[in-house]
Amino acid sequence: MKYVYAGREIYPVVEIYHDLIPYIAGITEKQFYMDAEKCADAWQASEDALQAYFGAYCPTRVPGAAPLSYGHLVSIGAPYTLLEDSEPNIKPFAKDIDEALYIIKQARGTDFGAHEMCRHYIEVNRYLQKRFPSRNIPPLSGYGFEGVVTSAVLMRGQDVFVDMYEEPEKTREFFGLLNESIIDFCFWSSRMNGQEPVSSFGSYLCDDFAALIPPKLWEEFVTPFWDRYYSARSTGSYRFLHCEGLSKAHLSHLRFAKITRFQPSVSEKLTLDDVSEMLDIPFDWLLYAWKVTNMSDDEIREWVDTTVKAGIFKIRTQIGKYAWMTGKQGRILAFMKAFEKYRIE
């Protein structure tokens, strides 16, 4: 399907939360993460169920091992928990800034693929590729990383925000070393997935916890590290940033990292007008999953029309376990049908 407004193509997108996959299949999230056969069965069951309900409007997601955004940190020693029906989470593992520096210095030269969790991901993806031979499933699908600020918070806990004031020099050193470790992980991951370590086009970054740093500190603790990351990852100019929770005061600072496309996603402090006013780069806009489920057809159409007329080219919503278990799938279908007036083929 192709949609156009004012001569410009627009892209409505329904993203699938990974918790929907095991829910539809009737398995626990732990089984989805840790049992390759049940994971594959769940992907097939969810694809069948989504296709049966949405038909031509069916949202899609390429099968892969269940997403672990903290793969990099797990590979350098982060302790993780995996409860019966939740995704893995890691615990802070540096009691102070000195220990954080020690850990990240010791992590230099880490064989990221040696960790048992990473080996598990490789095996799961190998099995999934056999079950879905027509799909291109990378060996490390799902085994990911976070940006430097988010990774620092996950290592140190909330005390890292105190470190910035009490130990600014050590904190900058820690951020710099951690950033290099993330870059090394990305190089390694790209090679494992058969990709060029340094892209000629551009690169992406997700770093939500940067939103917790006051804008006045961004040039000290955020944007220099982002700029270094993008410069290392690509020779191209495209720089995609996903950062949730920002305020209007943060937006002018994106230019210091030369961001060329912004995804605010869940950022309740921002309005569509705020972002349009403050930025001269493309950005997408999200109808939050917990909001769309409580909206009428008319409210959804009004939201879509307002967003389209604001010149947004990628317009998103999401479906997860909550919508399915409460029988609210129809709200997602209403979102897609709201674009029919803009459809040209």
GROMACS .gro file of C-alpha atoms in nm:
model
  345
    1MET     CA    1   0.000   0.000   0.000
    2LYS     CA    2   0.120   0.349  -0.084
    3TYR     CA    3   0.005   0.667   0.088
    4VAL     CA    4   0.065   1.026  -0.022
    5TYR     CA    5  -0.020   1.369   0.118
    6ALA     CA    6   0.064   1.699  -0.053
    7GLY     CA    7   0.281   1.516  -0.304
    8ARG     CA    8   0.489   1.345  -0.038
    9GLU     CA    9   0.477   0.977   0.053
   10ILE     CA   10   0.381   0.894   0.411
   11TYR     CA   11   0.444   0.571   0.596
   12PRO     CA   12   0.198   0.444   0.858
   13VAL     CA   13   0.366   0.183   1.077
   14VAL     CA   14   0.234  -0.060   1.338
   15GLU     CA   15   0.520  -0.195   1.548
   16ILE     CA   16   0.486  -0.524   1.734
   17TYR     CA   17   0.599  -0.534   2.095
   18HIS     CA   18   0.788  -0.856   2.149
   19ASP     CA   19   0.569  -0.951   2.450
   20LEU     CA   20   0.281  -1.012   2.208
   21ILE     CA   21   0.459  -1.306   2.041
   22PRO     CA   22   0.473  -1.544   2.340
   23TYR     CA   23   0.131  -1.427   2.464
   24ILE     CA   24  -0.043  -1.531   2.143
   25ALA     CA   25   0.142  -1.863   2.151
   26GLY     CA   26   0.050  -1.933   2.514
   27ILE     CA   27   0.407  -1.959   2.643
   28THR     CA   28   0.600  -1.760   2.902
   29GLU     CA   29   0.845  -1.488   2.811
   30LYS     CA   30   1.122  -1.697   2.967
   31GLN     CA   31   1.041  -1.978   2.725
   32PHE     CA   32   1.037  -1.729   2.440
   33TYR     CA   33   1.387  -1.616   2.537
   34MET     CA   34   1.543  -1.945   2.631
   35ASP     CA   35   1.376  -2.226   2.431
   36ALA     CA   36   1.460  -2.210   2.060
   37GLU     CA   37   1.183  -2.448   1.951
   38LYS     CA   38   0.913  -2.270   2.152
   39CYS     CA   39   1.044  -1.936   2.025
   40ALA     CA   40   1.005  -2.053   1.664
   41ASP     CA   41   0.660  -2.196   1.733
   42ALA     CA   42   0.557  -1.864   1.889
   43TRP     CA   43   0.671  -1.665   1.588
   44GLN     CA   44   0.467  -1.891   1.358
   45ALA     CA   45   0.159  -1.881   1.581
   46SER     CA   46   0.171  -1.503   1.612
   47GLU     CA   47   0.220  -1.452   1.238
   48ASP     CA   48  -0.082  -1.672   1.170
   49ALA     CA   49  -0.297  -1.493   1.429
   50LEU     CA   50  -0.199  -1.143   1.315
   51GLN     CA   51  -0.260  -1.229   0.950
   52ALA     CA   52  -0.598  -1.379   1.030
   53TYR     CA   53  -0.708  -1.066   1.217
   54PHE     CA   54  -0.551  -0.780   1.019
   55GLY     CA   55  -0.543  -0.926   0.668
   56ALA     CA   56  -0.397  -0.673   0.423
   57TYR     CA   57  -0.318  -0.439   0.714
   58CYS     CA   58  -0.112  -0.703   0.896
   59PRO     CA   59   0.187  -0.562   1.087
   60THR     CA   60   0.506  -0.761   1.039
   61ARG     CA   61   0.820  -0.831   1.235
   62VAL     CA   62   1.108  -1.050   1.118
   63PRO     CA   63   1.154  -1.353   1.344
   64GLY     CA   64   1.462  -1.352   1.562
   65ALA     CA   65   1.581  -1.435   1.909
   66ALA     CA   66   1.386  -1.232   2.167
   67PRO     CA   67   1.538  -0.884   2.202
   68LEU     CA   68   1.797  -0.820   2.471
   69SER     CA   69   1.905  -0.456   2.449
   70TYR     CA   70   2.178  -0.514   2.705
   71GLY     CA   71   2.382  -0.774   2.516
   72HIS     CA   72   2.693  -0.559   2.523
   73LEU     CA   73   2.674  -0.515   2.901
   74VAL     CA   74   2.601  -0.883   2.960
   75SER     CA   75   2.909  -0.972   2.756
   76ILE     CA   76   3.129  -0.753   2.978
   77GLY     CA   77   2.995  -0.903   3.299
   78ALA     CA   78   2.660  -0.747   3.389
   79PRO     CA   79   2.456  -0.977   3.614
   80TYR     CA   80   2.111  -1.047   3.477
   81THR     CA   81   1.786  -1.193   3.605
   82LEU     CA   82   1.531  -1.387   3.406
   83LEU     CA   83   1.200  -1.446   3.580
   84GLU     CA   84   0.939  -1.691   3.457
   85ASP     CA   85   0.725  -1.445   3.265
   86SER     CA   86   0.931  -1.134   3.201
   87GLU     CA   87   1.222  -1.031   2.985
   88PRO     CA   88   1.581  -1.038   3.117
   89ASN     CA   89   1.697  -0.739   3.317
   90ILE     CA   90   2.039  -0.647   3.446
   91LYS     CA   91   2.141  -0.507   3.783
   92PRO     CA   92   2.390  -0.225   3.849
   93PHE     CA   93   2.732  -0.381   3.904
   94ALA     CA   94   2.968  -0.094   3.989
   95LYS     CA   95   2.937   0.034   4.347
   96ASP     CA   96   3.116   0.362   4.276
   97ILE     CA   97   3.280   0.553   3.993
   98ASP     CA   98   3.621   0.399   4.068
   99GLU     CA   99   3.485   0.048   4.035
  100ALA     CA  100   3.306   0.149   3.715
  101LEU     CA  101   3.637   0.270   3.574
  102TYR     CA  102   3.812  -0.049   3.683
  103ILE     CA  103   3.545  -0.272   3.522
  104ILE     CA  104   3.545  -0.091   3.192
  105LYS     CA  105   3.925  -0.085   3.175
  106GLN     CA  106   3.933  -0.460   3.242
  107ALA     CA  107   3.678  -0.507   2.965
  108ARG     CA  108   3.919  -0.388   2.696
  109GLY     CA  109   3.969  -0.659   2.438
  110THR     CA  110   3.666  -0.857   2.558
  111ASP     CA  111   3.559  -1.148   2.341
  112PHE     CA  112   3.194  -1.051   2.335
  113GLY     CA  113   3.095  -1.383   2.180
  114ALA     CA  114   3.246  -1.590   2.461
  115HIS     CA  115   2.962  -1.522   2.705
  116GLU     CA  116   2.712  -1.806   2.744
  117MET     CA  117   2.418  -1.573   2.675
  118CYS     CA  118   2.570  -1.458   2.347
  119ARG     CA  119   2.635  -1.818   2.243
  120HIS     CA  120   2.272  -1.895   2.328
  121TYR     CA  121   2.156  -1.614   2.097
  122ILE     CA  122   2.368  -1.746   1.813
  123GLU     CA  123   2.220  -2.094   1.857
  124VAL     CA  124   1.861  -1.967   1.875
  125ASN     CA  125   1.904  -1.760   1.560
  126ARG     CA  126   2.064  -2.054   1.381
  127TYR     CA  127   1.761  -2.266   1.468
  128LEU     CA  128   1.517  -1.992   1.364
  129GLN     CA  129   1.691  -1.959   1.027
  130LYS     CA  130   1.628  -2.329   0.969
  131ARG     CA  131   1.263  -2.292   1.064
  132PHE     CA  132   1.217  -1.978   0.851
  133PRO     CA  133   1.453  -2.035   0.555
  134SER     CA  134   1.304  -1.754   0.346
  135ARG     CA  135   1.390  -1.494   0.612
  136ASN     CA  136   1.732  -1.337   0.656
  137ILE     CA  137   1.794  -1.376   1.031
  138PRO     CA  138   2.133  -1.237   1.140
  139PRO     CA  139   2.337  -1.457   1.380
  140LEU     CA  140   2.316  -1.191   1.652
  141SER     CA  141   1.955  -1.085   1.599
  142GLY     CA  142   1.824  -0.955   1.929
  143TYR     CA  143   2.160  -0.930   2.105
  144GLY     CA  144   2.192  -0.555   2.119
  145PHE     CA  145   2.338  -0.254   2.295
  146GLU     CA  146   2.243   0.083   2.437
  147GLY     CA  147   2.405   0.425   2.410
  148VAL     CA  148   2.665   0.549   2.651
  149VAL     CA  149   2.439   0.725   2.902
  150THR     CA  150   2.189   0.441   2.925
  151SER     CA  151   2.473   0.191   2.957
  152ALA     CA  152   2.636   0.400   3.229
  153VAL     CA  153   2.313   0.416   3.428
  154LEU     CA  154   2.266   0.042   3.393
  155MET     CA  155   2.618  -0.012   3.526
  156ARG     CA  156   2.613   0.239   3.811
  157GLY     CA  157   2.246   0.282   3.883
  158GLN     CA  158   2.108   0.629   3.955
  159ASP     CA  159   2.426   0.723   4.143
  160VAL     CA  160   2.585   0.803   3.808
  161PHE     CA  161   2.386   1.127   3.804
  162VAL     CA  162   2.553   1.221   4.133
  163ASP     CA  163   2.893   1.124   3.988
  164MET     CA  164   2.851   1.393   3.724
  165TYR     CA  165   2.855   1.659   3.996
  166GLU     CA  166   3.090   1.505   4.250
  167GLU     CA  167   3.342   1.339   4.014
  168PRO     CA  168   3.299   1.507   3.674
  169GLU     CA  169   3.648   1.423   3.542
  170LYS     CA  170   3.623   1.056   3.639
  171THR     CA  171   3.271   1.040   3.499
  172ARG     CA  172   3.383   1.180   3.165
  173GLU     CA  173   3.668   0.927   3.160
  174PHE     CA  174   3.423   0.648   3.239
  175PHE     CA  175   3.183   0.762   2.967
  176GLY     CA  176   3.467   0.781   2.717
  177LEU     CA  177   3.592   0.428   2.790
  178LEU     CA  178   3.240   0.287   2.798
  179ASN     CA  179   3.162   0.455   2.466
  180GLU     CA  180   3.468   0.293   2.308
  181SER     CA  181   3.357  -0.046   2.440
  182ILE     CA  182   3.016   0.007   2.281
  183ILE     CA  183   3.181   0.099   1.952
  184ASP     CA  184   3.400  -0.213   1.970
  185PHE     CA  185   3.089  -0.423   2.035
  186CYS     CA  186   2.919  -0.270   1.730
  187PHE     CA  187   3.220  -0.342   1.510
  188TRP     CA  188   3.228  -0.702   1.631
  189SER     CA  189   2.851  -0.745   1.598
  190SER     CA  190   2.853  -0.609   1.243
  191ARG     CA  191   3.126  -0.850   1.139
  192MET     CA  192   2.938  -1.141   1.300
  193ASN     CA  193   2.628  -1.044   1.105
  194GLY     CA  194   2.817  -1.020   0.776
  195GLN     CA  195   2.799  -0.643   0.760
  196GLU     CA  196   3.060  -0.375   0.713
  197PRO     CA  197   3.179  -0.251   1.055
  198VAL     CA  198   3.186   0.107   0.928
  199SER     CA  199   2.887   0.206   0.719
  200SER     CA  200   2.923   0.440   0.424
  201PHE     CA  201   2.565   0.560   0.473
  202GLY     CA  202   2.505   0.627   0.841
  203SER     CA  203   2.421   0.475   1.178
  204TYR     CA  204   2.162   0.467   1.453
  205LEU     CA  205   2.170   0.506   1.830
  206CYS     CA  206   1.923   0.448   2.115
  207ASP     CA  207   2.002   0.629   2.440
  208ASP     CA  208   1.687   0.703   2.640
  209PHE     CA  209   1.850   0.778   2.975
  210ALA     CA  210   2.023   1.081   2.827
  211ALA     CA  211   1.687   1.252   2.881
  212LEU     CA  212   1.754   1.240   3.256
  213ILE     CA  213   2.056   1.469   3.222
  214PRO     CA  214   1.973   1.842   3.235
  215PRO     CA  215   2.017   2.018   2.898
  216LYS     CA  216   2.288   2.246   3.043
  217LEU     CA  217   2.510   1.938   3.097
  218TRP     CA  218   2.462   1.782   2.756
  219GLU     CA  219   2.771   1.932   2.597
  220GLU     CA  220   2.976   1.786   2.880
  221PHE     CA  221   2.821   1.442   2.926
  222VAL     CA  222   2.612   1.356   2.621
  223THR     CA  223   2.671   1.506   2.277
  224PRO     CA  224   3.053   1.467   2.257
  225PHE     CA  225   3.014   1.094   2.318
  226TRP     CA  226   2.731   1.063   2.068
  227ASP     CA  227   2.936   1.249   1.808
  228ARG     CA  228   3.231   1.016   1.867
  229TYR     CA  229   3.004   0.712   1.836
  230TYR     CA  230   2.852   0.824   1.505
  231SER     CA  231   3.189   0.925   1.364
  232ALA     CA  232   3.331   0.582   1.445
  233ARG     CA  233   3.033   0.389   1.311
  234SER     CA  234   2.998   0.556   0.973
  235THR     CA  235   3.161   0.776   0.712
  236GLY     CA  236   2.814   0.888   0.600
  237SER     CA  237   2.611   1.182   0.723
  238TYR     CA  238   2.292   0.997   0.829
  239ARG     CA  239   2.260   0.997   1.209
  240PHE     CA  240   1.943   0.846   1.354
  241LEU     CA  241   1.872   0.902   1.724
  242HIS     CA  242   1.603   0.734   1.934
  243CYS     CA  243   1.581   0.913   2.267
  244GLU     CA  244   1.264   0.901   2.476
  245GLY     CA  245   1.160   1.141   2.749
  246LEU     CA  246   1.324   1.458   2.619
  247SER     CA  247   1.193   1.805   2.696
  248LYS     CA  248   1.171   2.101   2.461
  249ALA     CA  249   1.485   2.247   2.621
  250HIS     CA  250   1.688   1.943   2.512
  251LEU     CA  251   1.607   1.967   2.143
  252SER     CA  252   1.840   2.249   2.043
  253HIS     CA  253   2.134   2.044   2.173
  254LEU     CA  254   2.084   1.767   1.917
  255ARG     CA  255   2.276   1.976   1.665
  256PHE     CA  256   2.598   1.927   1.861
  257ALA     CA  257   2.587   1.557   1.770
  258LYS     CA  258   2.484   1.640   1.411
  259ILE     CA  259   2.164   1.435   1.438
  260THR     CA  260   1.986   1.412   1.101
  261ARG     CA  261   1.677   1.217   1.204
  262PHE     CA  262   1.508   1.206   1.543
  263GLN     CA  263   1.268   0.958   1.699
  264PRO     CA  264   1.114   1.101   2.019
  265SER     CA  265   0.891   0.796   2.064
  266VAL     CA  266   0.747   0.806   2.420
  267SER     CA  267   0.820   1.167   2.516
  268GLU     CA  268   0.520   1.307   2.700
  269LYS     CA  269   0.693   1.639   2.767
  270LEU     CA  270   0.700   1.708   2.394
  271THR     CA  271   0.420   1.814   2.163
  272LEU     CA  272   0.414   1.788   1.787
  273ASP     CA  273   0.441   2.167   1.768
  274ASP     CA  274   0.743   2.169   2.004
  275VAL     CA  275   0.945   1.937   1.785
  276SER     CA  276   0.839   2.107   1.461
  277GLU     CA  277   0.936   2.446   1.605
  278MET     CA  278   1.273   2.344   1.749
  279LEU     CA  279   1.409   2.108   1.482
  280ASP     CA  280   1.473   2.140   1.111
  281ILE     CA  281   1.537   1.767   1.065
  282PRO     CA  282   1.288   1.486   0.992
  283PHE     CA  283   1.125   1.314   1.288
  284ASP     CA  284   0.853   1.054   1.327
  285TRP     CA  285   0.558   1.064   1.563
  286LEU     CA  286   0.408   0.792   1.782
  287LEU     CA  287   0.052   0.729   1.898
  288TYR     CA  288   0.129   0.563   2.230
  289ALA     CA  289   0.013   0.202   2.267
  290TRP     CA  290  -0.175   0.272   2.590
  291LYS     CA  291  -0.354   0.568   2.435
  292VAL     CA  292  -0.468   0.420   2.106
  293THR     CA  293  -0.644   0.135   2.287
  294ASN     CA  294  -0.879   0.384   2.457
  295MET     CA  295  -0.955   0.602   2.154
  296SER     CA  296  -1.262   0.600   1.933
  297ASP     CA  297  -1.246   0.573   1.554
  298ASP     CA  298  -1.310   0.948   1.525
  299GLU     CA  299  -1.035   1.032   1.776
  300ILE     CA  300  -0.788   0.811   1.592
  301ARG     CA  301  -0.876   0.969   1.256
  302GLU     CA  302  -0.836   1.316   1.402
  303TRP     CA  303  -0.497   1.227   1.549
  304VAL     CA  304  -0.381   1.079   1.218
  305ASP     CA  305  -0.502   1.377   1.014
  306THR     CA  306  -0.333   1.627   1.245
  307THR     CA  307  -0.005   1.436   1.225
  308VAL     CA  308  -0.019   1.395   0.847
  309LYS     CA  309  -0.093   1.765   0.794
  310ALA     CA  310   0.203   1.855   1.017
  311GLY     CA  311   0.426   1.703   0.748
  312ILE     CA  312   0.534   1.391   0.938
  313PHE     CA  313   0.634   1.120   0.693
  314LYS     CA  314   0.652   0.822   0.932
  315ILE     CA  315   0.358   0.786   1.167
  316ARG     CA  316   0.363   0.505   1.420
  317THR     CA  317   0.165   0.313   1.674
  318GLN     CA  318   0.236  -0.014   1.853
  319ILE     CA  319   0.057  -0.332   1.950
  320GLY     CA  320   0.155  -0.554   2.238
  321LYS     CA  321   0.026  -0.807   2.485
  322TYR     CA  322  -0.207  -0.559   2.658
  323ALA     CA  323  -0.406  -0.478   2.343
  324TRP     CA  324  -0.448  -0.844   2.255
  325MET     CA  325  -0.546  -0.966   2.602
  326THR     CA  326  -0.806  -0.689   2.638
  327GLY     CA  327  -0.951  -0.741   2.292
  328LYS     CA  328  -0.842  -0.397   2.167
  329GLN     CA  329  -0.690  -0.512   1.838
  330GLY     CA  330  -0.964  -0.320   1.662
  331ARG     CA  331  -0.807   0.009   1.771
  332ILE     CA  332  -0.492  -0.082   1.577
  333LEU     CA  333  -0.699  -0.173   1.273
  334ALA     CA  334  -0.877   0.162   1.304
  335PHE     CA  335  -0.537   0.334   1.303
  336MET     CA  336  -0.444   0.174   0.972
  337LYS     CA  337  -0.784   0.241   0.817
  338ALA     CA  338  -0.753   0.609   0.912
  339PHE     CA  339  -0.492   0.639   0.636
  340GLU     CA  340  -0.724   0.513   0.362
  341LYS     CA  341  -0.803   0.867   0.244
  342TYR     CA  342  -0.432   0.911   0.164
  343ARG     CA  343  -0.391   0.578  -0.013
  344ILE     CA  344  -0.313   0.590  -0.384
  345GLU     CA  345  -0.242   0.220  -0.451
   0.00000   0.00000   0.00000
